[in-house]
């Protein structure tokens, strides 16, 4: 059973939503996570400019996790920027590099940098 993450709107940062993803993302939970993240994002649609996906507590991420991030980005409004937080030396960061997700989605190694970086 996958516990679905709770979206948070960081205080003082309007238009930004943070979702901390679970410790494992794989074939068993990627589809449920996609639906949950999209639902949470659509609930904030009029005011969501930046969606930050935090992978710093994720120990296992396979290609389904990379696909999840790609699908989230593709399905959200073009007005919403998706950012990811992942340490480059840990498994999720390496998977994002190997699968090419880093070319399409900004990946930060610091949560505050991801939340406070200017929106283009």
PDB file of C-alpha atoms in Angstrom:
ATOM      1  CA  UNK A   1       0.000   0.000   0.000  1.00  0.00           C
ATOM      2  CA  UNK A   2       1.340   3.407  -0.972  1.00  0.00           C
ATOM      3  CA  UNK A   3       0.745   6.368   1.268  1.00  0.00           C
ATOM      4  CA  UNK A   4      -0.016   9.297  -0.975  1.00  0.00           C
ATOM      5  CA  UNK A   5       1.896  12.500  -0.265  1.00  0.00           C
ATOM      6  CA  UNK A   6       0.200  15.626   1.045  1.00  0.00           C
ATOM      7  CA  UNK A   7       0.771  18.753  -1.051  1.00  0.00           C
ATOM      8  CA  UNK A   8       1.909  21.824   0.879  1.00  0.00           C
ATOM      9  CA  UNK A   9       1.810  25.461  -0.117  1.00  0.00           C
ATOM     10  CA  UNK A  10       4.910  27.001   1.484  1.00  0.00           C
ATOM     11  CA  UNK A  11       4.180  30.155   3.441  1.00  0.00           C
ATOM     12  CA  UNK A  12       5.305  33.363   1.789  1.00  0.00           C
ATOM     13  CA  UNK A  13       5.750  31.709  -1.602  1.00  0.00           C
ATOM     14  CA  UNK A  14       2.496  32.246  -3.506  1.00  0.00           C
ATOM     15  CA  UNK A  15       1.918  30.104  -6.554  1.00  0.00           C
ATOM     16  CA  UNK A  16       4.226  27.337  -5.349  1.00  0.00           C
ATOM     17  CA  UNK A  17       3.252  23.872  -4.173  1.00  0.00           C
ATOM     18  CA  UNK A  18       5.587  21.284  -2.676  1.00  0.00           C
ATOM     19  CA  UNK A  19       4.932  17.557  -2.827  1.00  0.00           C
ATOM     20  CA  UNK A  20       7.318  15.243  -0.997  1.00  0.00           C
ATOM     21  CA  UNK A  21       7.282  11.924  -2.818  1.00  0.00           C
ATOM     22  CA  UNK A  22       7.366   8.532  -1.034  1.00  0.00           C
ATOM     23  CA  UNK A  23      10.452   6.433  -0.215  1.00  0.00           C
ATOM     24  CA  UNK A  24       9.893   4.164  -3.235  1.00  0.00           C
ATOM     25  CA  UNK A  25       8.546   4.929  -6.687  1.00  0.00           C
ATOM     26  CA  UNK A  26       8.154   2.025  -9.068  1.00  0.00           C
ATOM     27  CA  UNK A  27       5.641   0.174 -11.235  1.00  0.00           C
ATOM     28  CA  UNK A  28       3.530  -0.597  -8.167  1.00  0.00           C
ATOM     29  CA  UNK A  29       2.723   3.010  -7.275  1.00  0.00           C
ATOM     30  CA  UNK A  30       3.646   5.329 -10.153  1.00  0.00           C
ATOM     31  CA  UNK A  31       0.133   5.432 -11.651  1.00  0.00           C
ATOM     32  CA  UNK A  32      -1.484   6.173  -8.278  1.00  0.00           C
ATOM     33  CA  UNK A  33       1.061   8.920  -7.642  1.00  0.00           C
ATOM     34  CA  UNK A  34       0.414  10.446 -11.062  1.00  0.00           C
ATOM     35  CA  UNK A  35      -3.311  10.666 -10.401  1.00  0.00           C
ATOM     36  CA  UNK A  36      -2.747  12.086  -6.937  1.00  0.00           C
ATOM     37  CA  UNK A  37      -0.254  14.746  -8.042  1.00  0.00           C
ATOM     38  CA  UNK A  38      -2.402  15.807 -10.999  1.00  0.00           C
ATOM     39  CA  UNK A  39      -5.494  16.002  -8.810  1.00  0.00           C
ATOM     40  CA  UNK A  40      -3.691  18.143  -6.237  1.00  0.00           C
ATOM     41  CA  UNK A  41      -2.285  20.354  -8.989  1.00  0.00           C
ATOM     42  CA  UNK A  42      -5.624  20.842 -10.716  1.00  0.00           C
ATOM     43  CA  UNK A  43      -7.183  21.833  -7.399  1.00  0.00           C
ATOM     44  CA  UNK A  44      -4.701  24.749  -7.361  1.00  0.00           C
ATOM     45  CA  UNK A  45      -4.866  25.379 -11.114  1.00  0.00           C
ATOM     46  CA  UNK A  46      -5.616  29.082 -11.085  1.00  0.00           C
ATOM     47  CA  UNK A  47      -2.780  29.927  -8.741  1.00  0.00           C
ATOM     48  CA  UNK A  48      -0.176  27.209  -9.318  1.00  0.00           C
ATOM     49  CA  UNK A  49       2.918  28.519 -11.074  1.00  0.00           C
ATOM     50  CA  UNK A  50       5.598  26.174  -9.694  1.00  0.00           C
ATOM     51  CA  UNK A  51       5.195  22.551  -8.612  1.00  0.00           C
ATOM     52  CA  UNK A  52       8.189  21.230  -6.661  1.00  0.00           C
ATOM     53  CA  UNK A  53       8.556  17.453  -6.396  1.00  0.00           C
ATOM     54  CA  UNK A  54      10.843  16.547  -3.516  1.00  0.00           C
ATOM     55  CA  UNK A  55      12.738  13.272  -4.011  1.00  0.00           C
ATOM     56  CA  UNK A  56      15.179  13.766  -1.138  1.00  0.00           C
ATOM     57  CA  UNK A  57      13.345  11.149   0.951  1.00  0.00           C
ATOM     58  CA  UNK A  58      13.007   8.728  -1.954  1.00  0.00           C
ATOM     59  CA  UNK A  59      15.495   5.870  -1.673  1.00  0.00           C
ATOM     60  CA  UNK A  60      14.340   3.880  -4.716  1.00  0.00           C
ATOM     61  CA  UNK A  61      13.294   5.269  -8.084  1.00  0.00           C
ATOM     62  CA  UNK A  62      13.272   3.280 -11.296  1.00  0.00           C
ATOM     63  CA  UNK A  63      12.334   4.210 -14.857  1.00  0.00           C
ATOM     64  CA  UNK A  64       8.675   4.392 -13.802  1.00  0.00           C
ATOM     65  CA  UNK A  65       9.601   7.247 -11.482  1.00  0.00           C
ATOM     66  CA  UNK A  66      11.322   9.059 -14.330  1.00  0.00           C
ATOM     67  CA  UNK A  67       8.233   8.486 -16.483  1.00  0.00           C
ATOM     68  CA  UNK A  68       6.064   9.807 -13.639  1.00  0.00           C
ATOM     69  CA  UNK A  69       7.935  13.121 -13.602  1.00  0.00           C
ATOM     70  CA  UNK A  70       7.790  13.353 -17.395  1.00  0.00           C
ATOM     71  CA  UNK A  71       4.042  12.636 -17.391  1.00  0.00           C
ATOM     72  CA  UNK A  72       3.365  15.202 -14.670  1.00  0.00           C
ATOM     73  CA  UNK A  73       5.206  17.874 -16.630  1.00  0.00           C
ATOM     74  CA  UNK A  74       3.461  16.950 -19.859  1.00  0.00           C
ATOM     75  CA  UNK A  75      -0.034  16.933 -18.359  1.00  0.00           C
ATOM     76  CA  UNK A  76       0.118  20.162 -16.382  1.00  0.00           C
ATOM     77  CA  UNK A  77      -0.632  23.543 -17.878  1.00  0.00           C
ATOM     78  CA  UNK A  78       2.213  25.165 -19.758  1.00  0.00           C
ATOM     79  CA  UNK A  79       1.854  27.981 -17.189  1.00  0.00           C
ATOM     80  CA  UNK A  80       3.096  25.634 -14.441  1.00  0.00           C
ATOM     81  CA  UNK A  81       6.800  24.884 -14.113  1.00  0.00           C
ATOM     82  CA  UNK A  82       7.724  21.513 -12.625  1.00  0.00           C
ATOM     83  CA  UNK A  83      10.899  21.420 -10.550  1.00  0.00           C
ATOM     84  CA  UNK A  84      12.490  18.425  -8.869  1.00  0.00           C
ATOM     85  CA  UNK A  85      14.699  18.239  -5.795  1.00  0.00           C
ATOM     86  CA  UNK A  86      17.107  15.290  -5.845  1.00  0.00           C
ATOM     87  CA  UNK A  87      20.665  14.900  -4.636  1.00  0.00           C
ATOM     88  CA  UNK A  88      22.882  14.080  -7.641  1.00  0.00           C
ATOM     89  CA  UNK A  89      24.860  11.428  -5.741  1.00  0.00           C
ATOM     90  CA  UNK A  90      21.790   9.446  -4.638  1.00  0.00           C
ATOM     91  CA  UNK A  91      19.835   6.936  -6.724  1.00  0.00           C
ATOM     92  CA  UNK A  92      16.933   9.213  -7.769  1.00  0.00           C
ATOM     93  CA  UNK A  93      19.336  11.906  -8.971  1.00  0.00           C
ATOM     94  CA  UNK A  94      21.343   9.376 -10.960  1.00  0.00           C
ATOM     95  CA  UNK A  95      18.184   7.874 -12.517  1.00  0.00           C
ATOM     96  CA  UNK A  96      17.028  11.342 -13.586  1.00  0.00           C
ATOM     97  CA  UNK A  97      20.417  11.918 -15.201  1.00  0.00           C
ATOM     98  CA  UNK A  98      20.537   8.553 -16.990  1.00  0.00           C
ATOM     99  CA  UNK A  99      16.966   8.784 -18.303  1.00  0.00           C
ATOM    100  CA  UNK A 100      17.396  12.340 -19.579  1.00  0.00           C
ATOM    101  CA  UNK A 101      14.731  13.876 -17.324  1.00  0.00           C
ATOM    102  CA  UNK A 102      17.258  16.502 -16.194  1.00  0.00           C
ATOM    103  CA  UNK A 103      17.274  17.916 -19.737  1.00  0.00           C
ATOM    104  CA  UNK A 104      13.543  18.668 -19.587  1.00  0.00           C
ATOM    105  CA  UNK A 105      12.907  19.425 -15.911  1.00  0.00           C
ATOM    106  CA  UNK A 106      15.021  21.636 -13.660  1.00  0.00           C
ATOM    107  CA  UNK A 107      16.578  19.484 -10.931  1.00  0.00           C
ATOM    108  CA  UNK A 108      17.877  21.166  -7.786  1.00  0.00           C
ATOM    109  CA  UNK A 109      19.905  19.615  -5.005  1.00  0.00           C
ATOM    110  CA  UNK A 110      18.526  22.061  -2.422  1.00  0.00           C
ATOM    111  CA  UNK A 111      14.836  22.373  -1.543  1.00  0.00           C
ATOM    112  CA  UNK A 112      14.915  26.091  -0.739  1.00  0.00           C
ATOM    113  CA  UNK A 113      16.642  26.834  -4.041  1.00  0.00           C
ATOM    114  CA  UNK A 114      13.900  24.964  -5.888  1.00  0.00           C
ATOM    115  CA  UNK A 115      11.158  26.811  -4.015  1.00  0.00           C
ATOM    116  CA  UNK A 116      12.620  30.297  -4.260  1.00  0.00           C
ATOM    117  CA  UNK A 117      14.206  30.324  -7.732  1.00  0.00           C
ATOM    118  CA  UNK A 118      12.591  32.887  -9.971  1.00  0.00           C
ATOM    119  CA  UNK A 119       9.874  31.759 -12.301  1.00  0.00           C
ATOM    120  CA  UNK A 120      10.967  32.409 -15.901  1.00  0.00           C
TER     121      UNK A 120
END
